[in-house]
């Protein structure tokens, strides 16, 4: 039997009994939840490159042990386990990212959040150490049959549009003064990540929580005048090499890694899965690479997803796979239909592994 677990990612407004029932009905046993308080516009239009996702507000209550334990219990009542939380709220850690005056105070709060995550029996905490964040995506009817999917085309963007002060991760945390963030070097950003991990990893280890880094999405070397950290597959190794703590893990986004121009996804699964460093997986497919790609249905992209799942299993990966974004299907419930389609495919892939078909999938000459 494969130890890989099927999960669904839910945004904060989806943390309700109805969404939990939907996940369980689709065969999920685990959830990855977003608690950060943001109301995302999701997509930045081609011409509107200073628009942001909205406001980020600090919300103490959602991050308390009491609140997280209650959420875990609510999921448990539906036969689900909350496996991970994805993303800090920008309002809670902007000065950790920017090395600003509130860094110490915010680090103390992040440590408290990690301790509470452990108290709620949540194994993983996904984070994205980025200044520009996920930026420049558009949504077009580019999926099979005209489905709405997320696209990236660097030619349609002002790639170096500077980030206004008061904004991080496309979100406003404070009123700006009309000026912009000063560019920093790649080395400076790596140093900020290292200092963040040195502070947080001992706390995470003690709490029984893994800190799992998402690669850059889109995986560009620079964006909005700022460097990026993991924009090629080999750069993930630098993150691992920063600390051998068992809490130092990866939020392995197959889509983002496939979009990178170096290497290939299968070797990345062997390399990082083989080191036991994958905490959980964003199981999504894509056509194309940087500087132009489209996110597509799970069975319709450049990745042989059955091979990817078999490789994860062969590495002994025992964490959760979730669909991540998926094209929306034209119907009364576009998000649900897209997710149900992806989950059905993933469930079939896991059942094939249970039947011992992983080896033959990996031997199959037609696989990529
Ligand atoms: Mn992802």
Tab-separated table of C-alpha atoms and ligand atoms in Angstrom:
chain	number	residue	atom	x	y	z
A	1	UNK	CA	0.000	0.000	0.000
A	2	UNK	CA	1.287	3.442	-0.847
A	3	UNK	CA	1.777	5.775	2.122
A	4	UNK	CA	0.935	8.843	-0.003
A	5	UNK	CA	-2.169	10.620	1.237
A	6	UNK	CA	-4.771	12.452	-0.813
A	7	UNK	CA	-5.572	15.970	0.320
A	8	UNK	CA	-7.329	19.163	-0.730
A	9	UNK	CA	-6.204	22.751	-0.241
A	10	UNK	CA	-8.864	25.079	1.163
A	11	UNK	CA	-8.769	28.868	1.431
A	12	UNK	CA	-9.971	30.529	4.598
A	13	UNK	CA	-13.503	31.221	3.388
A	14	UNK	CA	-13.801	27.497	2.547
A	15	UNK	CA	-13.202	26.243	6.091
A	16	UNK	CA	-16.805	25.138	6.525
A	17	UNK	CA	-18.609	21.838	7.055
A	18	UNK	CA	-19.766	21.854	3.439
A	19	UNK	CA	-16.248	22.085	1.986
A	20	UNK	CA	-15.010	19.463	4.446
A	21	UNK	CA	-17.793	17.133	3.271
A	22	UNK	CA	-16.865	17.834	-0.358
A	23	UNK	CA	-13.224	16.885	0.340
A	24	UNK	CA	-14.157	13.658	2.106
A	25	UNK	CA	-16.634	12.726	-0.637
A	26	UNK	CA	-13.863	13.105	-3.235
A	27	UNK	CA	-11.735	10.600	-1.327
A	28	UNK	CA	-9.507	12.977	0.624
A	29	UNK	CA	-8.243	12.012	4.050
A	30	UNK	CA	-6.215	15.180	4.643
A	31	UNK	CA	-6.437	18.953	4.219
A	32	UNK	CA	-4.039	21.838	3.702
A	33	UNK	CA	-5.677	25.044	4.945
A	34	UNK	CA	-5.026	28.745	4.438
A	35	UNK	CA	-5.674	30.843	7.537
A	36	UNK	CA	-4.148	34.095	6.284
A	37	UNK	CA	-6.727	36.832	6.121
A	38	UNK	CA	-6.790	37.943	2.555
A	39	UNK	CA	-9.399	38.296	-0.076
A	40	UNK	CA	-7.460	37.631	-3.182
A	41	UNK	CA	-8.338	39.100	-6.536
A	42	UNK	CA	-6.199	36.130	-7.637
A	43	UNK	CA	-5.225	37.575	-10.953
A	44	UNK	CA	-3.335	40.668	-12.027
A	45	UNK	CA	-4.265	41.898	-15.464
A	46	UNK	CA	-1.612	42.528	-18.085
A	47	UNK	CA	-1.817	46.307	-17.953
A	48	UNK	CA	-2.523	46.667	-14.272
A	49	UNK	CA	0.829	45.765	-12.842
A	50	UNK	CA	0.617	47.780	-9.664
A	51	UNK	CA	-2.720	46.318	-8.617
A	52	UNK	CA	-2.591	44.142	-5.557
A	53	UNK	CA	-4.573	41.364	-3.958
A	54	UNK	CA	-6.087	43.523	-1.263
A	55	UNK	CA	-5.318	44.287	2.333
A	56	UNK	CA	-3.517	42.076	4.759
A	57	UNK	CA	-4.674	42.540	8.333
A	58	UNK	CA	-3.282	40.998	11.468
A	59	UNK	CA	-5.798	38.647	13.061
A	60	UNK	CA	-4.717	37.294	16.407
A	61	UNK	CA	-7.645	34.964	17.036
A	62	UNK	CA	-7.228	32.688	14.016
A	63	UNK	CA	-3.651	31.826	15.045
A	64	UNK	CA	-4.412	30.867	18.644
A	65	UNK	CA	-4.019	27.251	19.757
A	66	UNK	CA	-7.686	27.281	20.775
A	67	UNK	CA	-8.835	28.282	17.291
A	68	UNK	CA	-6.516	25.851	15.474
A	69	UNK	CA	-7.478	22.951	17.750
A	70	UNK	CA	-11.167	23.697	17.140
A	71	UNK	CA	-10.559	23.651	13.385
A	72	UNK	CA	-8.675	20.354	13.611
A	73	UNK	CA	-11.554	18.863	15.620
A	74	UNK	CA	-14.090	20.115	13.083
A	75	UNK	CA	-12.114	18.412	10.288
A	76	UNK	CA	-11.770	15.232	12.363
A	77	UNK	CA	-15.555	15.058	12.709
A	78	UNK	CA	-15.682	14.763	8.913
A	79	UNK	CA	-13.069	12.000	8.814
A	80	UNK	CA	-10.300	14.408	7.800
A	81	UNK	CA	-6.951	15.427	9.280
A	82	UNK	CA	-5.539	18.914	8.834
A	83	UNK	CA	-2.035	18.070	7.659
A	84	UNK	CA	-0.756	21.533	6.928
A	85	UNK	CA	-1.292	25.267	7.054
A	86	UNK	CA	-0.196	27.234	4.011
A	87	UNK	CA	1.269	30.735	4.295
A	88	UNK	CA	1.737	33.274	7.008
A	89	UNK	CA	-0.301	36.437	6.712
A	90	UNK	CA	1.783	39.210	5.081
A	91	UNK	CA	0.673	41.531	7.919
A	92	UNK	CA	2.346	39.175	10.402
A	93	UNK	CA	5.815	38.911	8.833
A	94	UNK	CA	6.496	41.750	6.365
A	95	UNK	CA	9.468	42.985	8.382
A	96	UNK	CA	10.941	39.470	8.468
A	97	UNK	CA	10.890	39.525	4.662
A	98	UNK	CA	12.075	43.143	4.509
A	99	UNK	CA	14.497	43.039	7.455
A	100	UNK	CA	12.587	45.960	8.935
A	101	UNK	CA	12.239	47.416	12.445
A	102	UNK	CA	9.469	45.043	13.580
A	103	UNK	CA	11.463	41.921	12.647
A	104	UNK	CA	12.092	40.707	16.212
A	105	UNK	CA	8.519	41.285	17.344
A	106	UNK	CA	7.143	39.532	14.249
A	107	UNK	CA	9.531	36.585	14.622
A	108	UNK	CA	8.259	36.090	18.179
A	109	UNK	CA	4.701	35.968	16.829
A	110	UNK	CA	5.659	33.489	14.081
A	111	UNK	CA	7.233	31.237	16.733
A	112	UNK	CA	4.004	31.342	18.699
A	113	UNK	CA	2.053	30.413	15.538
A	114	UNK	CA	4.351	27.411	14.954
A	115	UNK	CA	3.956	26.244	18.563
A	116	UNK	CA	0.176	26.482	18.225
A	117	UNK	CA	0.314	24.576	14.926
A	118	UNK	CA	2.035	21.738	16.781
A	119	UNK	CA	-0.531	21.844	19.586
A	120	UNK	CA	-3.294	21.351	17.009
A	121	UNK	CA	-1.556	18.230	15.655
A	122	UNK	CA	-0.777	19.899	12.329
A	123	UNK	CA	2.393	18.446	10.821
A	124	UNK	CA	3.392	20.975	8.201
A	125	UNK	CA	3.565	24.747	7.724
A	126	UNK	CA	4.030	25.916	4.119
A	127	UNK	CA	5.637	29.291	3.460
A	128	UNK	CA	6.769	31.297	0.475
A	129	UNK	CA	9.762	33.502	1.233
A	130	UNK	CA	9.183	36.101	-1.437
A	131	UNK	CA	8.871	39.865	-1.759
A	132	UNK	CA	7.056	40.088	-5.087
A	133	UNK	CA	4.934	37.022	-4.303
A	134	UNK	CA	2.832	35.328	-6.931
A	135	UNK	CA	2.583	38.104	-9.477
A	136	UNK	CA	1.785	38.549	-13.142
A	137	UNK	CA	-0.642	35.689	-13.589
A	138	UNK	CA	-3.579	36.104	-15.883
A	139	UNK	CA	-6.620	33.980	-16.356
A	140	UNK	CA	-7.590	32.961	-19.862
A	141	UNK	CA	-9.769	30.360	-21.529
A	142	UNK	CA	-6.633	28.465	-22.429
A	143	UNK	CA	-7.491	25.079	-20.904
A	144	UNK	CA	-8.881	22.135	-22.842
A	145	UNK	CA	-12.307	22.947	-24.242
A	146	UNK	CA	-11.918	26.609	-23.336
A	147	UNK	CA	-11.597	26.101	-19.584
A	148	UNK	CA	-10.398	29.104	-17.563
A	149	UNK	CA	-6.823	28.517	-16.463
A	150	UNK	CA	-3.959	30.527	-15.042
A	151	UNK	CA	-1.362	31.711	-17.555
A	152	UNK	CA	1.937	33.532	-17.438
A	153	UNK	CA	3.502	35.431	-20.317
A	154	UNK	CA	6.423	37.679	-19.409
A	155	UNK	CA	6.053	39.660	-22.654
A	156	UNK	CA	2.725	40.996	-21.446
A	157	UNK	CA	4.168	42.339	-18.200
A	158	UNK	CA	6.315	45.176	-16.993
A	159	UNK	CA	8.538	42.721	-15.172
A	160	UNK	CA	10.404	45.330	-13.189
A	161	UNK	CA	7.453	47.433	-12.019
A	162	UNK	CA	8.707	48.424	-8.551
A	163	UNK	CA	6.924	47.460	-5.336
A	164	UNK	CA	5.387	50.429	-3.473
A	165	UNK	CA	6.319	50.787	0.187
A	166	UNK	CA	3.559	49.407	2.398
A	167	UNK	CA	3.096	46.426	0.095
A	168	UNK	CA	4.471	42.921	0.214
A	169	UNK	CA	3.298	39.808	-1.591
A	170	UNK	CA	0.861	41.962	-3.660
A	171	UNK	CA	-0.858	43.006	-0.500
A	172	UNK	CA	-1.087	46.276	1.374
A	173	UNK	CA	-0.155	46.115	5.048
A	174	UNK	CA	0.347	49.865	5.634
A	175	UNK	CA	-0.278	53.180	3.932
A	176	UNK	CA	2.552	53.950	1.522
A	177	UNK	CA	4.368	57.264	1.048
A	178	UNK	CA	4.499	57.155	-2.750
A	179	UNK	CA	8.017	55.717	-2.809
A	180	UNK	CA	9.168	52.212	-3.678
A	181	UNK	CA	11.229	49.442	-2.120
A	182	UNK	CA	14.943	49.626	-2.858
A	183	UNK	CA	16.221	46.605	-4.821
A	184	UNK	CA	18.314	44.109	-2.847
A	185	UNK	CA	20.841	41.482	-3.922
A	186	UNK	CA	20.127	37.778	-4.208
A	187	UNK	CA	22.696	37.184	-1.470
A	188	UNK	CA	20.816	39.524	0.852
A	189	UNK	CA	17.542	37.643	0.292
A	190	UNK	CA	19.245	34.275	0.918
A	191	UNK	CA	20.696	35.714	4.091
A	192	UNK	CA	17.254	36.795	5.276
A	193	UNK	CA	15.941	33.264	4.631
A	194	UNK	CA	18.875	31.751	6.531
A	195	UNK	CA	18.323	34.035	9.522
A	196	UNK	CA	14.579	33.268	9.482
A	197	UNK	CA	15.257	29.516	9.468
A	198	UNK	CA	17.873	29.723	12.242
A	199	UNK	CA	15.242	31.369	14.457
A	200	UNK	CA	12.228	29.243	13.479
A	201	UNK	CA	13.616	25.740	12.890
A	202	UNK	CA	14.471	24.937	16.537
A	203	UNK	CA	10.973	26.014	17.559
A	204	UNK	CA	9.393	23.986	14.742
A	205	UNK	CA	11.434	20.909	15.639
A	206	UNK	CA	10.341	21.113	19.257
A	207	UNK	CA	6.703	21.599	18.209
A	208	UNK	CA	6.834	18.649	15.788
A	209	UNK	CA	6.123	20.901	12.810
A	210	UNK	CA	7.867	20.962	9.425
A	211	UNK	CA	8.561	24.294	7.704
A	212	UNK	CA	7.975	23.718	3.993
A	213	UNK	CA	9.215	26.232	1.418
A	214	UNK	CA	7.276	26.757	-1.821
A	215	UNK	CA	9.462	27.516	-4.867
A	216	UNK	CA	9.022	30.829	-6.676
A	217	UNK	CA	5.832	31.202	-8.684
A	218	UNK	CA	6.425	32.361	-11.388
A	219	UNK	CA	9.989	30.998	-11.313
A	220	UNK	CA	11.765	34.080	-12.659
A	221	UNK	CA	15.281	35.083	-11.598
A	222	UNK	CA	14.004	38.526	-10.700
A	223	UNK	CA	10.604	40.148	-10.513
A	224	UNK	CA	9.575	43.706	-9.702
A	225	UNK	CA	13.206	44.648	-9.222
A	226	UNK	CA	13.661	42.012	-6.521
A	227	UNK	CA	15.580	38.719	-6.539
A	228	UNK	CA	13.883	35.346	-6.144
A	229	UNK	CA	15.186	32.354	-4.193
A	230	UNK	CA	14.169	29.049	-5.790
A	231	UNK	CA	13.673	29.751	-9.504
A	232	UNK	CA	15.623	26.706	-10.758
A	233	UNK	CA	15.302	23.146	-9.412
A	234	UNK	CA	18.900	22.963	-8.140
A	235	UNK	CA	18.349	25.989	-5.875
A	236	UNK	CA	16.110	23.875	-3.609
A	237	UNK	CA	19.324	22.089	-2.549
A	238	UNK	CA	20.657	25.384	-1.154
A	239	UNK	CA	17.613	25.566	1.128
A	240	UNK	CA	18.230	22.038	2.402
A	241	UNK	CA	21.922	22.752	2.855
A	242	UNK	CA	21.126	25.723	5.103
A	243	UNK	CA	20.127	23.319	7.884
A	244	UNK	CA	19.956	19.585	8.412
A	245	UNK	CA	17.108	20.034	10.892
A	246	UNK	CA	14.354	17.474	10.210
A	247	UNK	CA	11.964	20.446	10.270
A	248	UNK	CA	13.638	22.002	7.199
A	249	UNK	CA	11.395	20.768	4.388
A	250	UNK	CA	9.964	21.625	0.983
A	251	UNK	CA	6.461	22.426	-0.224
A	252	UNK	CA	7.138	20.686	-3.517
A	253	UNK	CA	5.131	22.457	-6.238
A	254	UNK	CA	5.375	20.250	-9.323
A	255	UNK	CA	3.911	22.951	-11.533
A	256	UNK	CA	6.430	25.612	-10.528
A	257	UNK	CA	9.347	23.168	-10.896
A	258	UNK	CA	8.160	22.059	-14.334
A	259	UNK	CA	7.976	25.733	-15.391
A	260	UNK	CA	11.707	26.163	-14.623
A	261	UNK	CA	14.198	26.026	-17.501
A	262	UNK	CA	16.876	23.784	-15.915
A	263	UNK	CA	16.779	20.033	-15.359
A	264	UNK	CA	13.534	18.121	-15.186
A	265	UNK	CA	10.824	17.404	-12.665
A	266	UNK	CA	11.504	13.649	-12.378
A	267	UNK	CA	15.126	14.222	-11.376
A	268	UNK	CA	13.932	16.814	-8.842
A	269	UNK	CA	11.546	14.253	-7.311
A	270	UNK	CA	14.402	11.717	-7.092
A	271	UNK	CA	16.793	14.286	-5.617
A	272	UNK	CA	14.541	15.848	-2.986
A	273	UNK	CA	12.218	12.902	-2.357
A	274	UNK	CA	15.302	10.714	-2.049
A	275	UNK	CA	16.599	12.956	0.737
A	276	UNK	CA	13.257	12.703	2.517
A	277	UNK	CA	12.806	16.463	2.320
A	278	UNK	CA	9.379	16.768	0.718
A	279	UNK	CA	6.722	17.729	3.252
A	280	UNK	CA	3.800	17.910	0.844
A	281	UNK	CA	3.192	18.180	-2.876
A	282	UNK	CA	1.289	20.579	-5.103
A	283	UNK	CA	0.255	18.038	-7.731
A	284	UNK	CA	-0.480	20.123	-10.812
A	285	UNK	CA	0.347	20.090	-14.492
A	286	UNK	CA	1.453	22.779	-16.927
A	287	UNK	CA	2.239	23.364	-20.618
A	288	UNK	CA	5.362	25.350	-21.406
A	289	UNK	CA	8.049	26.914	-19.268
A	290	UNK	CA	9.211	30.357	-18.263
A	291	UNK	CA	8.837	32.871	-19.922
A	292	UNK	CA	5.433	31.575	-21.135
A	293	UNK	CA	3.284	28.787	-19.785
A	294	UNK	CA	-0.310	27.760	-19.111
A	295	UNK	CA	-1.601	25.833	-16.122
A	296	UNK	CA	-3.740	22.972	-17.452
A	297	UNK	CA	-5.840	19.976	-16.411
A	298	UNK	CA	-3.876	17.339	-14.519
A	299	UNK	CA	-3.929	14.860	-17.440
A	300	UNK	CA	-3.270	17.424	-20.192
A	301	UNK	CA	0.201	18.931	-19.646
A	302	UNK	CA	3.904	18.314	-20.147
A	303	UNK	CA	4.292	16.221	-16.970
A	304	UNK	CA	3.570	12.483	-17.008
A	305	UNK	CA	1.630	12.625	-13.751
A	306	UNK	CA	1.379	8.843	-13.267
A	307	UNK	CA	5.146	8.612	-13.521
A	308	UNK	CA	5.544	11.521	-11.068
A	309	UNK	CA	3.244	9.822	-8.540
A	310	UNK	CA	5.055	6.481	-8.961
A	311	UNK	CA	8.406	8.218	-8.412
A	312	UNK	CA	7.169	9.911	-5.242
A	313	UNK	CA	6.053	6.513	-3.990
A	314	UNK	CA	9.364	4.897	-4.950
A	315	UNK	CA	11.170	7.559	-2.873
A	316	UNK	CA	9.121	6.505	0.151
A	317	UNK	CA	7.234	9.805	0.261
A	318	UNK	CA	4.489	9.482	2.906
A	319	UNK	CA	3.054	13.011	2.942
A	320	UNK	CA	0.075	14.613	1.259
A	321	UNK	CA	-0.560	15.437	-2.386
A	322	UNK	CA	-3.067	18.215	-3.159
A	323	UNK	CA	-4.280	19.514	-6.546
A	324	UNK	CA	-3.078	23.154	-6.102
A	325	UNK	CA	-4.732	25.426	-8.683
A	326	UNK	CA	-6.597	23.717	-11.465
A	327	UNK	CA	-8.544	25.059	-14.460
A	328	UNK	CA	-12.162	25.849	-13.689
A	329	UNK	CA	-14.844	23.942	-15.566
A	330	UNK	CA	-17.860	25.604	-17.176
A	331	UNK	CA	-20.761	24.694	-14.899
A	332	UNK	CA	-22.594	25.943	-11.827
A	333	UNK	CA	-19.631	25.124	-9.557
A	334	UNK	CA	-16.458	25.783	-11.587
A	335	UNK	CA	-13.975	25.431	-8.702
A	336	UNK	CA	-15.559	22.285	-7.313
A	337	UNK	CA	-15.727	20.605	-10.713
A	338	UNK	CA	-12.074	21.382	-11.444
A	339	UNK	CA	-10.983	20.039	-8.067
A	340	UNK	CA	-13.179	16.932	-8.259
A	341	UNK	CA	-11.703	16.143	-11.687
A	342	UNK	CA	-8.124	16.455	-10.377
A	343	UNK	CA	-8.875	14.501	-7.191
A	344	UNK	CA	-10.508	11.669	-9.140
A	345	UNK	CA	-7.407	11.388	-11.315
A	346	UNK	CA	-5.110	11.425	-8.272
A	347	UNK	CA	-7.193	8.840	-6.456
A	348	UNK	CA	-6.950	6.540	-9.494
A	349	UNK	CA	-3.167	7.034	-9.590
A	350	UNK	CA	-2.898	6.080	-5.900
A	351	UNK	CA	-5.095	3.007	-6.420
A	352	UNK	CA	-2.785	1.937	-9.272
A	353	UNK	CA	0.135	2.125	-6.839
A	354	UNK	CA	-1.838	0.014	-4.364
A	355	UNK	CA	-2.222	-2.628	-7.068
A	356	UNK	CA	1.560	-2.741	-7.471
A	357	UNK	CA	1.538	-1.002	-10.856
A	358	UNK	CA	4.148	1.639	-9.913
A	359	UNK	CA	7.045	-0.441	-11.240
A	360	UNK	CA	5.421	-1.011	-14.606
A	361	UNK	CA	4.528	2.689	-14.908
A	362	UNK	CA	8.203	3.529	-14.342
A	363	UNK	CA	9.308	0.882	-16.871
A	364	UNK	CA	6.812	2.084	-19.487
A	365	UNK	CA	8.752	3.270	-22.535
A	366	UNK	CA	5.964	5.640	-23.533
A	367	UNK	CA	6.338	7.639	-20.342
A	368	UNK	CA	8.334	10.792	-20.666
B	1	LIG	MN1	2.100	25.660	-5.890
